[in-house]
Backbone as CSV, one residue per row, in Angstrom:
resi,resn,N_x,N_y,N_z,CA_x,CA_y,CA_z,C_x,C_y,C_z
1,MET,194.806,36.676,53.557,196.440,36.746,52.301,197.710,37.310,53.241
2,ARG,198.786,36.831,52.495,199.873,36.603,53.333,200.936,37.225,52.633
3,GLY,201.641,38.041,52.761,202.861,38.303,51.889,204.058,39.313,52.564
4,HIS,204.528,40.069,51.674,205.697,40.869,51.771,205.525,42.317,51.319
5,LEU,205.577,43.682,51.837,205.329,45.020,51.607,206.342,45.462,51.583
6,TRP,206.849,46.435,50.675,208.219,47.403,50.481,207.120,48.733,50.118
7,GLY,207.448,49.522,50.782,206.942,51.276,50.420,207.696,52.394,50.795
8,GLY,207.060,53.538,50.648,208.091,54.547,51.347,207.424,55.763,50.378
9,LEU,208.240,57.184,51.206,207.486,58.307,50.452,208.264,59.124,49.491
10,PHE,207.982,59.832,48.336,208.846,60.217,47.808,208.321,61.665,47.271
11,ALA,209.289,62.578,47.466,209.284,63.861,47.029,208.844,64.140,45.511
12,THR,207.525,64.958,45.200,207.692,65.346,43.904,207.294,67.090,43.861
13,ASP,207.417,67.517,42.550,206.762,68.888,42.419,205.801,69.071,41.698
14,ALA,205.042,67.687,41.327,203.583,67.442,40.070,202.542,66.785,40.924
15,ALA,202.266,66.640,42.220,201.820,65.570,43.108,200.356,65.558,42.039
16,PRO,199.831,64.265,42.231,198.269,64.578,41.370,197.560,65.493,42.352
17,PRO,196.247,65.878,41.616,195.510,66.643,42.742,194.342,65.393,42.773
18,LEU,193.628,65.655,44.428,192.937,64.994,45.045,191.493,65.447,44.797
19,PRO,190.606,64.330,45.162,189.254,64.772,44.661,188.990,65.866,45.886
20,PRO,188.055,66.567,45.806,187.454,68.022,46.753,187.474,67.399,48.142
21,ASP,186.643,66.230,48.253,186.720,65.640,49.580,187.778,64.923,50.688
22,LEU,188.892,64.925,49.805,189.959,64.436,50.735,191.177,65.882,50.892
23,SER,191.916,65.887,51.722,193.027,66.811,51.655,194.662,65.974,52.012
24,PRO,195.024,66.840,51.623,196.618,66.030,51.840,197.051,66.029,52.875
25,LEU,197.789,64.901,53.594,198.386,64.677,54.775,200.011,65.068,54.679
26,THR,200.528,65.140,53.397,201.874,65.831,53.424,201.909,66.327,52.150
27,ALA,202.934,67.613,52.250,202.881,68.692,51.161,203.589,67.869,50.094
28,ARG,203.277,67.828,48.764,204.344,67.693,47.640,204.679,65.945,47.567
29,SER,203.885,65.019,47.779,204.523,63.431,48.200,203.824,62.151,47.592
30,LEU,204.362,61.639,47.083,203.646,60.318,46.815,204.368,59.195,47.334
31,ALA,203.242,58.260,47.889,203.781,57.146,48.223,203.674,55.742,46.947
32,VAL,204.784,55.037,47.438,205.016,54.046,46.493,205.103,52.691,47.430
33,PHE,204.297,51.593,46.670,204.413,50.605,47.646,204.272,49.381,46.715
34,VAL,204.856,48.450,46.687,204.862,47.127,45.978,204.824,46.046,47.041
35,LEU,203.904,45.043,46.788,203.221,44.223,47.836,203.285,42.614,47.013
36,ARG,203.957,41.628,47.651,203.776,40.193,46.979,202.740,39.579,47.614
37,TYR,202.011,39.192,47.517,200.444,38.434,48.172,200.745,37.105,47.739
38,ARG,201.519,36.150,48.523,201.902,34.948,48.735,201.110,33.738,48.692
39,ALA,200.123,33.846,49.623,199.699,33.177,49.854,198.056,33.660,50.639
40,GLY,197.078,32.809,50.259,195.877,33.174,50.467,194.709,32.932,49.529
41,THR,193.562,33.769,49.353,192.697,33.653,48.267,193.278,33.929,46.792
42,LEU,193.742,34.730,46.728,194.776,34.885,45.463,196.296,35.333,45.426
43,ARG,197.153,35.018,44.937,198.295,35.293,44.971,198.973,36.232,43.487
44,TYR,198.903,37.323,43.790,199.771,37.966,42.807,200.975,39.318,43.220
45,ASP,201.011,40.001,42.420,201.899,41.308,42.631,201.513,42.343,42.262
46,GLU,201.595,43.679,42.971,200.739,44.780,42.936,201.998,46.072,43.354
47,LEU,201.979,47.226,42.632,202.515,48.296,42.760,201.420,49.190,42.778
48,ILE,201.710,49.951,43.895,200.382,51.329,44.117,201.525,52.727,44.335
49,VAL,200.807,53.563,43.138,201.184,54.779,43.571,200.058,55.909,44.044
50,GLY,200.349,56.266,45.132,199.025,57.055,45.813,199.561,58.883,46.552
51,THR,198.812,59.329,47.101,199.128,60.493,47.849,198.486,59.938,49.709
52,PRO,199.335,60.211,50.506,198.628,60.238,51.399,197.671,61.130,51.835
53,ALA,196.226,60.807,52.176,195.307,61.789,52.477,194.162,61.613,53.813
54,ARG,193.438,62.370,53.823,192.858,62.653,54.647,191.286,62.539,54.556
55,HIS,190.414,61.865,55.236,188.556,62.177,54.493,188.185,61.909,55.878
56,GLY,187.966,63.527,56.190,187.314,63.510,58.010,188.679,63.729,58.568
57,ARG,187.955,62.662,59.696,189.508,62.365,60.658,190.339,61.265,59.998
58,ARG,189.911,60.653,59.140,190.107,59.313,58.728,191.695,59.675,57.624
59,ALA,192.877,59.211,57.873,193.610,59.244,57.202,194.080,57.701,56.669
60,GLY,194.507,57.925,55.372,194.782,56.846,54.382,195.335,56.886,53.251
61,LEU,195.046,56.348,52.368,195.994,56.446,51.000,194.828,56.578,49.959
62,TYR,195.239,57.862,49.347,194.039,57.878,47.846,194.975,57.185,46.526
63,VAL,194.441,56.257,46.077,195.054,55.528,45.103,195.233,56.228,43.648
64,HIS,196.399,56.622,43.336,195.995,56.862,42.006,196.085,56.056,40.787
65,TRP,196.915,55.102,41.254,197.500,54.170,40.482,197.722,53.008,40.892
66,ILE,197.113,51.637,40.291,197.817,50.759,41.398,197.755,49.427,39.645
67,TRP,198.766,48.637,39.742,199.062,47.972,38.484,199.176,46.620,39.524
68,VAL,198.451,45.618,38.676,198.441,44.178,39.345,199.126,43.072,38.031
69,ASP,199.327,42.043,38.694,199.243,40.626,37.372,198.189,39.699,37.546
70,ASP,197.210,39.821,38.065,195.991,39.111,38.078,194.908,39.363,37.559
71,GLU,194.299,38.908,36.614,192.993,39.447,36.089,191.961,39.550,37.403
72,ARG,191.849,38.806,38.336,190.967,38.338,39.492,190.975,39.634,40.207
73,SER,192.370,39.795,40.532,192.510,41.241,41.684,192.113,42.501,40.693
74,LEU,192.512,42.508,39.328,191.937,43.332,38.707,190.332,43.875,38.969
75,ARG,189.584,42.771,39.002,188.076,42.901,38.500,187.632,43.636,40.146
76,GLY,188.250,42.551,41.239,187.977,42.923,42.706,188.097,44.087,42.786
77,GLY,189.345,44.876,42.722,189.886,46.284,42.897,188.724,47.446,42.275
78,ARG,188.499,47.268,41.239,187.588,47.919,40.463,186.400,48.460,40.892
79,ARG,185.635,46.864,41.286,184.300,46.769,41.207,183.634,46.615,42.649
80,ILE,184.812,46.148,43.681,184.907,46.362,45.165,184.904,47.661,45.700
81,TRP,186.436,47.806,45.766,187.194,48.868,46.621,187.198,50.146,45.708
82,GLY,186.597,49.975,44.321,186.883,51.386,43.269,188.078,51.942,43.100
83,VAL,189.275,51.218,43.195,190.503,51.715,42.629,190.938,51.219,41.286
84,PRO,191.488,52.112,40.756,192.112,51.839,39.324,193.181,50.989,38.943
85,LYS,192.859,49.606,38.968,193.707,48.699,38.998,193.873,48.645,37.274
86,HIS,195.429,48.313,36.934,195.732,47.723,35.677,196.552,46.669,35.767
87,LEU,196.465,45.964,34.487,197.146,44.873,34.624,198.399,45.286,33.967
88,ALA,199.753,44.387,34.694,201.077,44.637,34.549,201.749,43.447,34.630
89,GLU,202.962,43.421,34.019,204.127,42.105,34.137,204.503,42.495,35.304
90,PHE,205.338,42.010,36.175,206.167,42.273,37.297,207.554,40.847,37.084
91,ARG,208.747,41.355,37.041,209.559,40.501,36.333,210.559,40.948,37.619
92,TRP,210.985,39.897,38.628,211.788,39.535,39.398,213.112,39.312,39.414
93,GLU,214.343,39.697,39.675,215.694,39.401,39.289,216.600,39.703,41.055
94,GLY,216.313,38.915,42.205,216.849,39.171,43.054,216.173,40.237,43.389
95,PRO,216.822,41.495,44.419,215.654,42.749,44.905,215.126,43.667,44.198
96,ARG,215.149,43.165,42.700,214.971,44.370,42.006,213.523,43.815,41.288
97,VAL,213.022,44.427,41.160,211.360,44.507,40.022,211.294,45.515,39.146
98,ARG,210.755,44.588,37.943,210.580,45.823,36.798,209.269,45.351,36.394
99,VAL,208.194,46.719,36.332,207.118,46.489,36.262,206.592,47.152,34.643
100,THR,205.893,46.774,33.946,205.411,46.771,32.492,204.410,46.824,32.118
101,ASP,203.496,47.339,31.666,202.490,47.397,31.064,201.852,47.447,29.609
102,GLY,200.753,47.579,28.955,200.699,47.901,27.574,201.277,49.000,27.126
103,GLN,201.510,49.951,28.153,202.315,51.352,27.283,203.705,51.298,27.874
104,GLY,203.972,50.120,28.117,205.572,50.254,28.414,205.879,50.283,29.999
105,LEU,207.329,50.725,29.971,207.349,50.728,31.459,206.556,51.580,32.544
106,VAL,206.449,51.060,33.841,206.394,51.627,34.730,206.686,52.163,35.929
107,ALA,207.584,50.896,36.386,208.721,51.343,37.357,209.598,49.904,37.526
108,ALA,210.776,50.372,37.670,211.548,49.389,38.134,212.776,49.723,39.282
109,LEU,212.158,49.027,40.500,212.416,49.375,41.757,213.327,48.289,42.390
110,ARG,214.321,48.743,43.531,215.383,47.732,44.117,214.994,48.346,45.642
111,LEU,214.975,46.845,46.049,214.159,46.780,47.420,215.172,45.968,48.081
112,SER,215.356,46.783,49.205,216.582,45.674,50.425,216.247,46.072,52.102
113,ALA,216.025,45.174,52.536,216.071,45.286,54.417,217.364,46.250,54.861
114,LYS,216.732,47.387,55.499,217.708,47.761,56.058,217.752,47.456,57.960
115,GLY,218.315,46.457,58.084,218.344,46.217,59.925,217.367,45.115,60.028
116,PRO,216.970,44.717,61.239,215.900,43.510,61.475,214.633,44.126,61.751
117,SER,214.003,43.527,61.385,212.349,43.330,61.603,211.955,43.694,62.811
118,PHE,211.071,44.116,63.575,210.815,44.372,64.669,209.591,43.333,64.871
119,PRO,209.539,42.857,66.303,208.187,42.174,66.500,207.106,41.992,65.919
120,ARG,205.912,41.339,65.708,205.019,41.239,64.734,203.802,42.935,65.616
121,LEU,203.531,43.233,65.004,202.534,44.392,65.325,201.513,44.865,64.345
122,PRO,199.886,45.019,64.607,198.962,45.564,63.968,199.586,46.667,63.832
123,LEU,199.121,46.780,62.111,199.492,47.939,61.758,198.105,48.718,60.871
124,PRO,197.852,49.762,61.291,196.443,50.610,60.355,196.877,50.809,58.900
125,MET,195.709,50.395,58.097,196.132,50.165,56.813,194.580,50.869,55.939
126,THR,194.222,51.828,55.887,193.370,52.517,55.402,193.401,53.351,53.787
127,GLY,192.405,52.909,53.012,192.644,53.328,51.494,191.036,54.276,51.265
128,PHE,191.343,54.952,50.291,190.204,55.913,49.413,190.392,55.172,47.897
129,GLY,188.948,55.209,47.417,188.965,54.787,45.820,187.688,55.767,46.001
130,THR,187.278,55.214,44.492,185.846,56.186,43.929,185.338,54.911,43.235
131,LEU,183.778,54.441,43.569,183.033,53.976,42.990,181.437,54.384,42.813
132,ASP,181.015,54.724,41.675,179.936,55.037,41.254,179.884,55.989,41.688
133,GLY,180.679,57.181,41.842,180.389,58.674,42.583,180.364,58.820,43.736
134,ALA,180.884,57.624,44.196,180.790,57.918,45.646,182.204,57.545,46.263
135,ARG,182.917,57.962,47.612,184.010,57.770,47.937,184.030,56.183,48.549
136,THR,184.642,55.487,48.538,185.100,54.333,49.433,186.014,54.265,50.107
137,VAL,185.803,53.525,51.266,186.723,54.400,52.443,186.871,52.195,53.135
138,PHE,188.445,51.978,52.955,188.417,50.578,53.059,189.262,50.760,54.146
139,THR,189.291,49.743,55.306,190.827,49.575,56.159,190.991,47.981,56.214
140,ALA,192.236,47.824,56.140,192.581,46.138,56.504,193.243,46.149,57.749
141,ARG,192.611,44.674,58.240,193.141,44.021,59.298,194.474,43.453,58.920
142,PHE,195.728,44.211,58.930,197.021,43.850,58.375,197.973,44.031,60.137
143,THR,198.761,42.744,60.112,199.782,42.582,61.130,201.004,42.147,60.311
144,ALA,202.029,42.334,60.762,203.383,42.330,60.206,204.418,42.972,61.025
145,ARG,205.932,42.205,60.637,206.940,42.487,61.064,207.780,43.636,60.537
146,PRO,207.369,44.798,60.870,208.094,46.314,60.392,209.247,46.354,60.281
147,GLY,210.084,47.136,59.665,211.376,47.071,60.142,212.136,48.433,58.492
148,ALA,213.000,49.151,58.594,213.183,49.767,57.695,214.041,49.218,56.280
149,ALA,213.579,50.150,55.453,213.809,49.694,54.291,214.851,50.418,53.371
150,SER,215.266,49.968,52.143,215.782,50.974,51.099,214.911,50.671,49.861
151,VAL,214.412,51.797,49.510,213.168,51.521,48.512,213.725,52.836,47.091
152,ARG,214.424,52.017,46.584,214.765,52.816,45.308,214.426,53.016,43.895
153,VAL,214.446,53.814,43.466,213.530,53.467,41.960,214.756,53.953,41.326
154,GLU,214.672,53.147,40.139,215.791,53.095,38.767,215.248,53.533,37.704
155,GLU,214.470,53.441,37.493,213.596,53.461,36.402,212.237,54.392,36.683
156,TRP,211.713,55.531,35.874,210.297,55.519,36.159,209.843,56.612,35.337
157,PRO,209.134,56.169,34.638,208.421,56.759,33.400,208.095,58.259,33.316
158,ALA,207.936,58.902,31.931,207.652,60.452,32.151,206.106,60.523,32.034
159,ARG,204.984,59.492,32.505,203.857,59.359,32.419,203.483,59.535,33.940
160,LEU,204.170,59.255,34.816,203.904,59.851,35.855,204.894,60.566,36.704
161,PRO,204.273,61.392,37.826,204.815,62.427,38.592,206.281,62.311,38.848
162,ALA,207.171,63.121,38.086,208.177,62.904,38.410,208.848,63.437,40.001
163,LEU,209.837,62.300,40.062,210.289,62.123,41.642,211.151,62.993,42.143
164,ARG,211.858,64.039,43.060,213.096,64.839,43.635,214.166,64.036,43.813
165,HIS,213.688,62.691,44.035,214.725,61.886,44.823,214.645,60.231,44.124
166,ALA,215.795,59.479,44.069,215.829,58.200,43.661,215.195,57.042,44.689
167,GLY,215.498,57.859,46.234,215.124,57.122,47.472,214.055,57.322,47.950
168,ALA,213.476,56.818,48.469,212.231,56.893,49.152,212.842,57.684,51.321
169,ARG,212.050,58.161,51.262,212.497,58.659,52.772,211.306,59.231,53.339
170,PRO,211.041,58.344,54.388,211.398,57.385,54.799,211.174,55.767,53.992
171,GLY,211.778,54.989,54.093,211.600,53.656,53.177,210.857,52.518,54.506
172,PHE,210.845,51.723,54.081,210.358,50.407,55.165,209.760,49.195,54.500
173,ARG,209.275,48.333,55.509,209.127,47.164,54.977,208.212,46.298,55.848
174,ALA,207.306,45.886,55.363,206.292,44.791,56.174,206.499,43.286,56.003
175,ALA,207.513,42.396,56.690,207.877,41.385,56.188,206.540,40.426,57.048
176,SER,206.303,39.357,56.082,205.481,38.055,56.562,203.824,38.785,56.902
177,PHE,203.519,39.715,56.429,202.212,40.164,56.298,201.215,39.448,56.522
178,THR,200.245,39.724,57.419,198.845,38.765,57.136,197.931,39.736,57.070
179,MET,197.084,39.845,56.181,195.763,40.776,55.750,194.347,40.370,55.563
180,ALA,193.347,41.134,56.115,191.898,41.112,55.551,191.577,41.745,55.392
181,LEU,190.808,41.779,54.236,190.270,43.517,53.549,188.647,43.169,53.182
182,PRO,187.977,43.977,54.618,186.293,44.034,54.528,186.037,44.790,53.261
183,ALA,184.934,44.964,53.117,184.080,45.539,52.113,184.338,46.846,52.542
184,PRO,184.191,47.783,51.423,184.582,49.158,51.986,182.842,49.582,52.347
185,THR,183.528,50.868,53.033,182.075,51.805,53.515,182.295,52.896,52.340
186,LEU,180.911,53.350,51.938,180.372,54.005,50.850,180.342,55.686,51.508
187,HIS,181.114,56.500,50.964,180.493,57.672,51.485,180.225,58.856,50.073
188,LEU,178.924,59.538,50.238,178.951,60.748,49.082,180.030,61.612,48.876
189,ALA,180.304,61.468,47.992,181.654,62.251,47.574,181.448,63.504,46.429
190,PRO,181.676,64.972,47.332,180.604,66.259,46.585,181.890,66.050,44.982
191,PRO,180.906,67.045,43.976,181.280,66.334,42.695,182.628,67.340,42.705
192,ALA,183.801,67.125,41.567,184.820,67.398,41.409,184.202,69.219,40.860
193,GLY,185.515,70.020,41.380,185.347,71.493,40.848,184.308,71.881,40.329
């Protein structure tokens, strides 16, 4: 798959709890990513909200919420990788994207580059989900031209954890990425609390 990614870390006082087999990598922060898959098996937009976390020695992103505008992506995300995908509408106006679902606003973001991109690099991209009581661990083969970005939240609903700042600290982009996502490995997850 090919496309573009913007993302960043946002401070919050109300980070959602992690499952007991994961530990946070950052204190009270959320990672927010916007991806536009423009070529490949599927073409769709995606918004991810998660917590940078560790599973054993493996660092990655635990996905709390994820919205997509493609039914096939939704089914694959739930059935293969164990991530909680939901359908949404993505409306783009220049550098702004507004994401809504059946409950209303999910987020409105403004995304822009800050300076030039670096040469193409391989970048590790690991995620964690839950499938039939097991922890899924998936690592994408991902290359891109990374660079700094401004990722600003213009609207954010009360149903998501409140953010302390409108701007990501830091914000980044991955221009013209290529990604392949093999099937996840499954690990027994201990029961919650």
